[in-house]
Short mmCIF file of C-alpha atoms in Angstrom, two decimals:
data_model
loop_
_atom_site.label_atom_id
_atom_site.label_comp_id
_atom_site.label_asym_id
_atom_site.label_seq_id
_atom_site.Cartn_x
_atom_site.Cartn_y
_atom_site.Cartn_z
CA PRO B 1 0.00 0.00 0.00
CA GLU B 2 2.80 2.47 0.78
CA LEU B 3 4.22 1.88 -2.68
CA ALA B 4 0.86 2.39 -4.34
CA LYS B 5 0.40 5.73 -2.54
CA LYS B 6 3.62 7.04 -4.08
CA SER B 7 2.32 6.74 -7.66
CA ARG B 8 1.33 10.19 -8.89
CA ILE B 9 -1.37 8.72 -11.12
CA PRO B 10 -2.82 5.19 -11.24
CA PRO B 11 -0.21 2.59 -12.30
CA ASN B 12 -2.22 1.68 -15.40
CA GLU B 13 -1.82 5.03 -17.20
CA ALA B 14 -1.66 3.05 -20.45
CA VAL B 15 -5.37 2.26 -20.12
CA ALA B 16 -6.18 5.89 -20.95
CA CYS B 17 -3.95 5.74 -24.05
CA GLY B 18 -5.44 2.40 -24.99
CA LYS B 19 -8.90 3.89 -25.40
CA CYS B 20 -7.71 5.39 -28.67
CA HIS B 21 -4.67 3.21 -29.38
CA GLN B 22 -6.20 -0.22 -28.81
CA PRO B 23 -3.95 -2.25 -31.17
CA GLU B 24 -0.80 -0.82 -29.57
CA PHE B 25 -2.22 -1.38 -26.08
CA ASP B 26 -3.05 -5.00 -26.87
CA LEU B 27 0.53 -5.62 -27.98
CA TRP B 28 1.97 -3.85 -24.95
CA VAL B 29 -0.20 -5.25 -22.15
CA ASN B 30 1.48 -8.68 -22.07
CA SER B 31 4.97 -7.46 -22.91
CA GLN B 32 8.11 -7.51 -20.79
CA HIS B 33 7.90 -3.71 -20.64
CA ALA B 34 4.40 -3.79 -19.15
CA TRP B 35 5.50 -6.27 -16.48
CA ALA B 36 8.93 -4.76 -15.80
CA ASN B 37 7.86 -3.80 -12.26
CA ARG B 38 4.63 -4.41 -10.33
CA LEU B 39 3.18 -4.83 -6.87
CA VAL B 40 3.00 -8.39 -5.57
CA SER B 41 -0.20 -10.25 -6.29
CA MET B 42 -1.46 -13.24 -4.36
CA SER B 43 -3.01 -14.72 -7.49
CA ARG B 44 0.25 -14.45 -9.43
CA ASP B 45 2.90 -14.83 -6.71
CA LYS B 46 1.43 -17.17 -4.12
CA PRO B 47 2.44 -20.31 -6.07
CA ALA B 48 6.09 -19.29 -5.63
CA PHE B 49 5.70 -19.07 -1.83
CA HIS B 50 3.21 -21.83 -1.07
CA PRO B 51 3.80 -24.45 0.09
CA ASP B 52 6.90 -23.36 2.00
CA ARG B 53 10.06 -23.27 -0.13
CA VAL B 54 13.63 -23.58 1.18
CA LEU B 55 16.82 -22.67 -0.71
CA ALA B 56 20.26 -23.20 0.79
CA HIS B 57 22.98 -21.16 -0.92
CA GLY B 58 26.51 -20.67 0.37
CA SER B 59 26.41 -19.40 3.94
CA PHE B 60 22.66 -18.80 3.99
CA THR B 61 19.38 -20.66 4.08
CA ASN B 62 16.34 -18.88 2.69
CA THR B 63 12.74 -19.78 3.42
CA MET B 64 9.91 -18.44 1.26
CA ARG B 65 6.36 -18.83 2.57
CA VAL B 66 2.95 -17.20 2.99
CA ALA B 67 2.51 -15.88 6.54
CA ASP B 68 -0.51 -13.89 7.75
CA GLY B 69 -1.45 -13.05 4.19
CA LEU B 70 2.02 -11.72 3.34
CA LEU B 71 4.76 -13.12 1.10
CA GLU B 72 7.59 -13.74 3.54
CA ILE B 73 11.29 -14.30 2.84
CA THR B 74 13.49 -15.34 5.78
CA THR B 75 17.29 -15.36 5.46
CA ALA B 76 19.31 -17.25 8.08
CA GLY B 77 23.11 -17.29 8.32
CA ARG B 78 25.34 -20.00 9.74
CA SER B 79 25.19 -18.36 13.16
CA GLY B 80 21.46 -19.02 13.22
CA THR B 81 20.57 -15.32 13.15
CA ALA B 82 17.61 -14.78 10.85
CA SER B 83 16.05 -11.72 9.25
CA VAL B 84 12.44 -11.71 8.08
CA HIS B 85 11.24 -9.60 5.14
CA HIS B 86 7.99 -9.19 3.25
CA ALA B 87 7.95 -8.81 -0.52
CA GLU B 88 6.03 -5.75 -1.70
CA ALA B 89 6.93 -5.60 -5.38
CA VAL B 90 8.44 -7.65 -8.18
CA ILE B 91 10.90 -6.95 -10.99
CA ALA B 92 10.13 -8.73 -14.28
CA ILE B 93 7.87 -11.59 -15.22
CA GLU B 94 10.16 -14.05 -17.04
CA PRO B 95 12.61 -15.78 -17.23
CA LEU B 96 13.05 -14.80 -13.57
CA ARG B 97 11.36 -12.68 -10.93
CA GLN B 98 13.23 -10.65 -8.35
CA TYR B 99 11.33 -9.62 -5.24
CA LEU B 100 11.66 -6.23 -3.53
CA VAL B 101 11.50 -5.74 0.22
CA PRO B 102 11.31 -2.41 2.11
CA PHE B 103 14.31 -1.13 4.09
CA PRO B 104 14.89 2.03 6.15
CA GLY B 105 15.48 5.30 4.33
CA GLY B 106 12.81 4.70 1.69
CA ARG B 107 14.86 1.93 0.13
CA LEU B 108 13.66 -1.17 -1.62
CA GLN B 109 16.25 -3.95 -1.69
CA VAL B 110 16.38 -6.64 -4.37
CA VAL B 111 16.55 -10.04 -2.69
CA ASP B 112 19.25 -12.26 -4.18
CA VAL B 113 17.07 -15.37 -4.15
CA SER B 114 14.99 -15.25 -7.32
CA TYR B 115 12.13 -17.26 -8.77
CA ASP B 116 12.11 -19.10 -12.10
CA PRO B 117 8.40 -19.36 -13.09
CA LYS B 118 9.00 -21.70 -16.02
CA ASN B 119 10.67 -24.36 -13.88
CA ASP B 120 8.91 -23.40 -10.63
CA GLU B 121 12.26 -23.10 -8.86
CA TRP B 122 14.02 -20.69 -6.54
CA PHE B 123 17.69 -19.98 -7.20
CA ASN B 124 20.32 -17.40 -6.28
CA ALA B 125 20.85 -14.78 -8.99
CA GLN B 126 24.52 -14.39 -7.96
CA GLY B 127 25.33 -17.90 -9.15
CA ASP B 128 28.18 -19.54 -7.28
CA GLU B 129 29.08 -16.36 -5.40
CA ASP B 130 28.58 -16.47 -1.63
CA ARG B 131 28.33 -12.75 -0.94
CA GLN B 132 28.79 -11.78 2.70
CA PRO B 133 27.11 -9.00 4.75
CA HIS B 134 30.28 -6.86 4.83
CA GLU B 135 30.52 -6.78 1.01
CA TRP B 136 29.09 -4.01 -1.19
CA GLY B 137 27.53 -6.69 -3.41
CA TYR B 138 25.54 -8.35 -0.60
CA TRP B 139 21.82 -8.03 -1.28
CA LYS B 140 21.09 -5.81 1.74
CA ASN B 141 23.76 -3.31 0.75
CA ARG B 142 24.09 -0.53 -1.82
CA SER B 143 24.67 -2.66 -4.91
CA MET B 144 21.17 -4.09 -4.62
CA THR B 145 19.25 -0.93 -3.74
CA TRP B 146 16.39 -0.79 -6.23
CA ASN B 147 15.95 3.00 -6.09
CA VAL B 148 19.35 3.64 -7.63
CA GLN B 149 20.38 0.40 -9.36
CA CYS B 150 17.21 -0.91 -11.03
CA ALA B 151 14.26 1.42 -10.72
CA TYR B 152 14.86 3.87 -13.56
CA CYS B 153 14.75 1.18 -16.25
CA HIS B 154 11.81 -0.67 -14.74
CA MET B 155 9.47 2.27 -14.04
CA THR B 156 7.80 5.15 -15.85
CA GLY B 157 8.65 8.75 -14.94
CA LEU B 158 10.89 7.76 -12.02
CA GLU B 159 12.29 10.41 -9.70
CA LYS B 160 14.86 8.98 -7.27
CA ASN B 161 14.61 11.97 -4.90
CA TYR B 162 17.69 11.11 -2.88
CA ASP B 163 18.53 13.33 0.09
CA PRO B 164 22.27 13.24 0.89
CA ALA B 165 21.73 14.89 4.28
CA THR B 166 19.58 12.02 5.55
CA ASP B 167 20.86 9.31 3.18
CA ALA B 168 17.25 8.55 2.30
CA TYR B 169 15.02 8.23 -0.76
CA ALA B 170 11.55 9.63 -1.37
CA THR B 171 11.23 7.94 -4.76
CA THR B 172 8.16 8.60 -6.93
CA TRP B 173 6.96 7.47 -10.34
CA ARG B 174 4.16 7.95 -12.84
CA ALA B 175 3.50 4.25 -13.37
CA MET B 176 5.00 0.90 -12.59
CA GLY B 177 6.63 -0.89 -15.50
CA ILE B 178 7.51 0.79 -18.79
CA SER B 179 4.34 2.57 -19.87
CA CYS B 180 3.47 4.90 -22.75
CA THR B 181 4.89 8.17 -21.42
CA GLN B 182 8.32 6.67 -20.71
CA CYS B 183 8.91 6.32 -24.45
CA HIS B 184 6.51 8.90 -25.96
CA GLY B 185 6.68 11.63 -23.32
CA THR B 186 3.62 13.12 -21.66
CA MET B 187 2.47 14.77 -24.93
CA PRO B 188 0.21 17.37 -23.26
CA ALA B 189 -1.07 18.83 -26.56
CA HIS B 190 -2.08 15.38 -27.79
CA VAL B 191 -3.75 14.53 -24.48
CA ALA B 192 -5.67 17.81 -24.53
CA ASN B 193 -6.94 17.20 -28.07
CA PRO B 194 -6.42 13.55 -29.11
CA LYS B 195 -8.17 14.01 -32.46
CA ALA B 196 -5.83 16.78 -33.62
CA PRO B 197 -2.68 15.82 -35.53
CA VAL B 198 0.33 15.21 -33.31
CA THR B 199 2.36 18.40 -33.18
CA ARG B 200 5.80 18.55 -34.71
CA ALA B 201 7.31 19.09 -31.27
CA GLU B 202 5.75 15.87 -30.00
CA LYS B 203 6.78 13.69 -32.94
CA ARG B 204 9.97 11.64 -32.63
CA SER B 205 12.60 11.01 -35.27
CA PRO B 206 14.05 7.50 -35.72
CA GLU B 207 17.22 8.68 -33.98
CA GLN B 208 15.25 10.06 -31.02
CA ILE B 209 13.46 6.73 -30.70
CA PHE B 210 16.84 4.97 -30.80
CA HIS B 211 18.18 7.21 -28.03
CA ALA B 212 15.07 6.55 -25.94
CA CYS B 213 15.68 2.80 -26.21
CA GLY B 214 19.31 3.34 -25.27
CA SER B 215 18.38 5.27 -22.14
CA CYS B 216 17.50 1.94 -20.52
CA HIS B 217 19.14 -0.68 -22.73
CA SER B 218 22.70 0.42 -22.02
CA ARG B 219 25.40 0.21 -19.42
CA ARG B 220 26.08 3.84 -18.61
CA GLU B 221 26.85 6.49 -16.05
CA GLU B 222 24.02 8.91 -15.34
CA ILE B 223 24.79 12.61 -15.61
CA THR B 224 21.46 14.37 -15.09
CA GLY B 225 18.80 11.85 -14.01
CA ARG B 226 16.42 13.81 -16.26
CA PHE B 227 16.28 12.01 -19.61
CA ALA B 228 12.96 12.45 -21.42
CA ALA B 229 11.55 11.23 -24.72
CA ARG B 230 13.05 13.12 -27.71
CA ASP B 231 16.23 13.97 -25.74
CA ASN B 232 19.72 13.17 -26.96
CA TYR B 233 21.24 10.22 -25.08
CA PHE B 234 24.60 11.97 -24.77
CA ASP B 235 23.08 14.92 -22.94
CA HIS B 236 22.30 12.58 -20.06
CA TYR B 237 24.64 9.58 -20.04
CA ARG B 238 28.22 8.46 -20.44
CA LEU B 239 28.16 5.17 -22.34
CA ALA B 240 30.37 2.27 -21.20
CA LEU B 241 32.70 1.24 -24.03
CA PRO B 242 35.52 -1.31 -24.40
CA ASP B 243 38.48 -0.09 -22.39
CA LEU B 244 41.47 -1.55 -20.54
CA GLY B 245 39.21 -3.49 -18.17
CA ASN B 246 36.93 -6.48 -18.58
CA THR B 247 33.61 -4.78 -19.30
CA TYR B 248 33.81 -5.98 -22.91
CA HIS B 249 36.01 -8.52 -24.64
CA ALA B 250 38.73 -7.05 -26.82
CA ASP B 251 36.67 -7.53 -29.99
CA GLY B 252 33.64 -5.75 -28.47
CA GLN B 253 31.65 -8.83 -27.44
CA VAL B 254 29.81 -8.38 -24.15
CA TRP B 255 31.64 -9.72 -21.11
CA ASP B 256 30.01 -8.10 -18.11
CA GLU B 257 26.32 -7.15 -18.06
CA ASP B 258 26.48 -4.54 -20.82
CA PHE B 259 23.00 -4.64 -22.42
CA GLU B 260 22.50 -3.74 -26.09
CA PHE B 261 22.98 -0.06 -26.95
CA SER B 262 26.77 0.13 -26.76
CA SER B 263 27.23 -3.18 -28.61
CA PHE B 264 24.95 -1.90 -31.34
CA LEU B 265 26.87 1.37 -31.69
CA LEU B 266 30.12 -0.63 -31.94
CA SER B 267 28.71 -2.71 -34.80
CA ARG B 268 28.74 -2.15 -38.55
CA MET B 269 24.95 -2.34 -38.49
CA GLY B 270 24.68 0.47 -35.95
CA HIS B 271 27.17 2.47 -38.00
CA LYS B 272 24.95 2.03 -41.07
CA ASN B 273 21.95 3.42 -39.13
CA VAL B 274 20.08 0.18 -38.63
CA ARG B 275 17.92 0.83 -35.57
CA CYS B 276 15.96 -1.14 -32.97
CA MET B 277 12.61 -0.96 -34.74
CA ASP B 278 14.07 -2.43 -37.92
CA CYS B 279 13.92 -5.72 -36.02
CA HIS B 280 11.64 -5.22 -32.97
CA ASN B 281 8.01 -4.24 -32.59
CA PRO B 282 8.20 -1.30 -30.16
CA HIS B 283 5.03 -2.22 -28.26
CA SER B 284 5.31 -5.99 -27.90
CA ARG B 285 9.13 -5.96 -28.03
CA LYS B 286 8.86 -9.10 -30.15
CA LEU B 287 10.74 -9.54 -33.41
CA ILE B 288 8.89 -8.40 -36.53
CA LEU B 289 10.00 -11.56 -38.40
CA PRO B 290 11.30 -14.94 -37.19
CA VAL B 291 15.02 -15.63 -36.87
CA THR B 292 14.81 -19.43 -36.79
CA ASN B 293 14.51 -19.49 -40.59
CA ASN B 294 16.69 -16.36 -41.01
CA ALA B 295 13.73 -14.38 -42.38
CA LEU B 296 14.54 -11.32 -40.27
CA CYS B 297 18.23 -11.20 -41.21
CA MET B 298 17.57 -11.95 -44.86
CA SER B 299 15.04 -9.10 -45.05
CA CYS B 300 18.13 -6.86 -45.33
CA HIS B 301 20.78 -9.31 -46.53
CA THR B 302 18.96 -10.28 -49.72
CA PRO B 303 19.96 -8.54 -52.98
CA PRO B 304 19.99 -5.65 -53.52
CA GLY B 305 20.41 -5.30 -49.76
CA ARG B 306 18.54 -2.97 -47.43
CA ASN B 307 20.02 -0.47 -44.95
CA GLY B 308 23.38 -0.80 -46.70
CA ALA B 309 23.57 -4.53 -45.92
CA THR B 310 25.92 -6.75 -47.88
CA PRO B 311 23.76 -9.30 -49.73
CA ILE B 312 24.12 -12.97 -48.76
CA PRO B 313 22.66 -14.84 -51.75
CA ASP B 314 22.87 -18.30 -50.14
CA PRO B 315 22.79 -18.63 -46.32
CA VAL B 316 23.71 -22.34 -46.51
CA ALA B 317 26.80 -21.65 -48.59
CA HIS B 318 27.74 -18.74 -46.35
CA GLY B 319 27.26 -20.61 -43.08
CA HIS B 320 28.45 -24.05 -44.22
CA HIS B 321 25.70 -25.70 -42.16
CA LYS B 322 22.70 -27.47 -43.65
CA GLU B 323 19.36 -25.69 -43.69
CA GLY B 324 17.44 -26.08 -40.46
CA SER B 325 20.52 -26.81 -38.34
CA THR B 326 21.67 -24.62 -35.46
CA GLY B 327 24.73 -23.49 -37.38
CA ASN B 328 22.53 -22.26 -40.22
CA VAL B 329 20.76 -19.69 -38.01
CA CYS B 330 22.41 -16.29 -38.51
CA VAL B 331 21.90 -15.07 -34.95
CA ASP B 332 23.51 -18.16 -33.40
CA CYS B 333 26.82 -17.26 -35.07
CA HIS B 334 26.62 -13.47 -35.06
CA MET B 335 24.57 -12.82 -31.90
CA PRO B 336 25.83 -15.42 -29.40
CA VAL B 337 23.99 -15.84 -26.11
CA THR B 338 25.39 -15.00 -22.67
CA LYS B 339 23.44 -15.82 -19.52
CA TYR B 340 23.18 -13.19 -16.80
CA MET B 341 21.70 -13.69 -13.35
CA VAL B 342 22.13 -17.44 -13.95
CA ARG B 343 18.94 -17.89 -15.98
CA ASP B 344 18.55 -14.83 -18.21
CA PRO B 345 19.94 -15.56 -21.71
CA ARG B 346 20.62 -12.46 -23.83
CA ARG B 347 21.95 -12.09 -27.35
CA ASP B 348 24.99 -9.95 -28.09
CA HIS B 349 23.96 -7.03 -30.32
CA GLY B 350 27.48 -6.39 -31.63
CA PHE B 351 26.93 -8.66 -34.67
CA THR B 352 30.53 -9.88 -34.48
CA SER B 353 31.87 -12.75 -36.58
CA PRO B 354 33.24 -15.84 -34.82
CA ASP B 355 37.04 -16.08 -34.86
CA PRO B 356 38.45 -19.13 -33.06
CA LEU B 357 42.01 -17.91 -33.56
CA LEU B 358 41.32 -14.94 -31.27
CA THR B 359 40.12 -17.41 -28.65
CA LYS B 360 43.46 -19.20 -28.78
CA GLU B 361 45.45 -15.97 -28.77
CA SER B 362 43.56 -13.88 -26.24
CA GLY B 363 40.70 -15.88 -24.73
CA ILE B 364 38.03 -14.01 -26.70
CA PRO B 365 34.93 -16.26 -27.01
CA ASN B 366 33.76 -17.47 -30.40
CA ALA B 367 30.39 -18.86 -31.46
CA CYS B 368 31.92 -22.00 -33.00
CA SER B 369 33.34 -23.16 -29.65
CA ARG B 370 30.16 -22.15 -27.81
CA CYS B 371 28.28 -24.67 -29.96
CA HIS B 372 30.94 -27.34 -30.55
CA THR B 373 31.85 -27.74 -26.89
CA ASP B 374 33.22 -31.24 -27.47
CA LYS B 375 35.82 -30.02 -29.97
CA SER B 376 39.25 -28.49 -29.40
CA ILE B 377 40.06 -24.91 -30.29
CA GLU B 378 42.45 -26.23 -32.95
CA TRP B 379 39.54 -28.10 -34.57
CA ASN B 380 37.48 -24.91 -34.71
CA ILE B 381 40.40 -22.91 -36.12
CA GLU B 382 40.99 -25.53 -38.80
CA TRP B 383 37.40 -25.46 -40.08
CA ALA B 384 37.15 -21.67 -39.91
CA GLU B 385 40.30 -21.43 -42.05
CA LYS B 386 39.00 -24.02 -44.53
CA TRP B 387 35.70 -22.22 -44.97
CA TYR B 388 36.69 -18.56 -44.82
CA GLY B 389 40.48 -18.39 -45.24
CA PRO B 390 41.70 -14.86 -46.07
CA ARG B 391 38.28 -13.37 -45.18
CA LEU B 392 39.19 -13.88 -41.51
CA GLU B 393 42.05 -11.39 -41.85
CA ARG B 394 39.70 -8.46 -41.41
CA ARG B 395 39.89 -5.17 -39.57
CA SER B 396 37.93 -6.46 -36.57
CA ARG B 397 40.60 -9.12 -35.97
CA ASP B 398 43.42 -6.56 -36.18
CA ARG B 399 41.55 -4.24 -33.80
CA ALA B 400 40.91 -7.01 -31.25
CA ARG B 401 44.59 -7.96 -31.30
CA LEU B 402 45.64 -4.36 -30.67
CA VAL B 403 43.16 -3.95 -27.79
CA SER B 404 44.43 -7.21 -26.26
CA ARG B 405 48.02 -5.97 -26.47
CA ALA B 406 47.05 -2.64 -24.91
CA ARG B 407 45.39 -4.49 -22.02
CA ARG B 408 48.71 -6.24 -21.44
CA MET B 409 50.38 -2.79 -21.37
CA ASP B 410 52.52 -3.65 -24.37
CA ASP B 411 54.28 -0.36 -25.20
CA THR B 412 54.91 -1.46 -28.79
CA VAL B 413 51.17 -1.29 -29.46
CA VAL B 414 51.08 2.51 -29.57
CA PRO B 415 51.98 3.16 -33.26
CA PRO B 416 49.52 0.62 -34.76
CA LEU B 417 46.84 1.59 -32.22
CA LEU B 418 47.23 5.23 -33.24
CA GLU B 419 46.83 4.28 -36.90
CA MET B 420 43.76 2.17 -36.07
CA ALA B 421 42.20 5.13 -34.22
CA ARG B 422 42.99 7.51 -37.11
CA THR B 423 41.27 5.30 -39.66
CA GLU B 424 38.33 4.04 -37.57
CA GLU B 425 34.94 4.81 -39.15
CA ILE B 426 32.73 3.69 -36.26
CA ALA B 427 32.43 6.52 -33.73
CA ALA B 428 31.99 4.26 -30.69
CA TRP B 429 35.14 2.34 -31.57
CA ARG B 430 36.98 5.60 -32.26
CA ALA B 431 36.10 6.78 -28.74
CA ALA B 432 37.07 3.41 -27.25
CA LEU B 433 40.45 3.29 -29.01
CA LEU B 434 41.32 6.82 -27.96
CA GLY B 435 40.36 6.00 -24.37
CA ILE B 436 42.53 2.88 -24.48
CA LEU B 437 45.49 5.09 -25.46
CA GLN B 438 45.18 7.06 -22.20
CA PRO B 439 48.18 5.42 -20.44
CA TRP B 440 50.40 6.68 -23.25
CA SER B 441 48.89 10.19 -23.39
CA HIS B 442 52.26 11.70 -22.36
CA ARG B 443 53.62 10.78 -25.78
CA PRO B 444 53.50 13.72 -28.22
CA GLU B 445 52.02 11.65 -31.04
CA VAL B 446 49.18 10.42 -28.80
CA ARG B 447 48.43 13.86 -27.45
CA SER B 448 48.43 15.30 -30.96
CA LEU B 449 45.78 12.83 -32.14
CA VAL B 450 43.69 13.38 -29.01
CA GLU B 451 43.70 17.17 -29.48
CA LYS B 452 42.79 16.76 -33.14
CA ASN B 453 39.75 14.70 -32.16
CA LEU B 454 38.38 17.39 -29.83
CA THR B 455 36.36 18.51 -32.86
CA ASP B 456 35.14 15.02 -33.82
CA PRO B 457 31.43 14.93 -34.81
CA SER B 458 30.69 12.35 -32.09
CA PRO B 459 30.21 13.47 -28.46
CA MET B 460 31.56 10.07 -27.38
CA VAL B 461 34.88 10.86 -29.05
CA ARG B 462 35.06 14.45 -27.81
CA SER B 463 34.28 13.29 -24.29
CA ALA B 464 37.01 10.63 -24.41
CA CYS B 465 39.53 13.25 -25.54
CA VAL B 466 38.55 15.73 -22.82
CA ARG B 467 38.94 13.08 -20.15
CA ILE B 468 42.39 12.11 -21.44
CA LEU B 469 43.60 15.72 -21.45
CA SER B 470 41.96 16.83 -18.20
CA PRO B 471 44.80 15.82 -15.83
CA MET B 472 47.27 17.92 -17.86
CA PRO B 473 47.51 21.50 -16.51
CA ASP B 474 48.87 22.85 -19.80
CA ALA B 475 45.81 21.49 -21.63
CA LEU B 476 43.24 23.50 -19.68
CA GLY B 477 43.26 26.35 -22.18
CA THR B 478 42.63 23.90 -24.99
CA LEU B 479 39.67 22.41 -23.09
CA LYS B 480 38.02 25.69 -22.08
CA PRO B 481 36.08 26.12 -25.37
CA LEU B 482 34.55 22.67 -24.80
CA GLN B 483 32.60 24.14 -21.87
CA SER B 484 30.28 25.48 -24.59
CA ASP B 485 30.07 22.19 -26.50
CA PRO B 486 26.64 21.27 -27.95
CA SER B 487 26.65 18.03 -25.92
CA ALA B 488 26.02 18.15 -22.17
CA LEU B 489 28.30 15.12 -21.74
CA VAL B 490 31.25 17.05 -23.15
CA ARG B 491 30.35 20.23 -21.28
CA VAL B 492 30.27 18.38 -17.96
CA ASP B 493 33.66 16.80 -18.68
CA ALA B 494 35.16 20.14 -19.70
#
């Protein structure tokens, strides 16, 4: 009830939109977006708690049950000390559900024990990790505070309302889940006169729609906490890109939980202005064509090619796997699956090509080995060479090798890495490569390239350059004009 009181308008704001936009509402109402966050429901959630369920994980034993009409989760450590909590809300609907319990300071904490509705099982979303109460990552601590870690991308019109003086939240929202106004904006003129044409100011361009998707479907650092539909992503966020750490593999494949937006911007498809709605229905989130028979991919990769795609006249000849087999499905090779939170499989949106040789050289995963788990890496390399030969010696391989060398702090990598950055077409990769050069920024040739890229068309690149130069006192004059940059990201950095 306390959560429900905080909603500024009823949580089903989409019902009002649905009166006129019934087809869109019908697609949305059973989507992952609609069920991204909700209050607990006895009819929907009681089967997960009744009869009593027990899950032992690491140092803790968790009991989930219905007690006095409430959904109760009890966590007991080895010492026998137990804490009792009552679930008030739920994140997601499938393939897993994470329950939220109230904590002091207006917090909701995400319990680490999660429910798999398909298999009717409880499991720990941290996998084999046995996180302890003194660790930041323990579920009662800051890493699992819903208000700051999860809420923005699971709610509509969220305001965190954090008070540093009291270390407390007074979080509010327009609606639970991702509802109409999160993507379309409040559109006051349209609401006032629904029969009038949508004003130019309320319409969204394909790029604005893309940025709205990215505002949630990305790993990023928040700058303003005020993103709204039709805004530019880079006025509100700093996007996580491949760097010297392990956020991404050296070829750009996802490693940590990176989501889709950055991978897409690193890809050739993103560079050619393919966008989310070329593949996904925006209201149901489902694909507009099936991928099991390659219909979706071939809608572009069939002569003469759409969206600048290179035609693939014969998918069987290209993939060297018979029609109907796993290896003949485009996405299984170019969008490999990584599981997060133990049971949440997600496809990589970087559209990389499998390269077993990079696995042998640098431990970068490849789709061939993910499928042929019973075969050696040498076996996969041999067949890749037989089928594709010189085609494997492509720019993406060279780039991955250079990034791998940079991560090993190989000083000899600087000249070829500089040349790669100079000739890189993809803005996200240009920003990433410049950022990777940061340890060598004292070298005149590196600094020269960084200063040259302060006028790059991409705010990602300009931001990377500002951050590289910012520790250098003699560069402050060079950076001062960037305080008036068109992008808020660059202005904040400057």
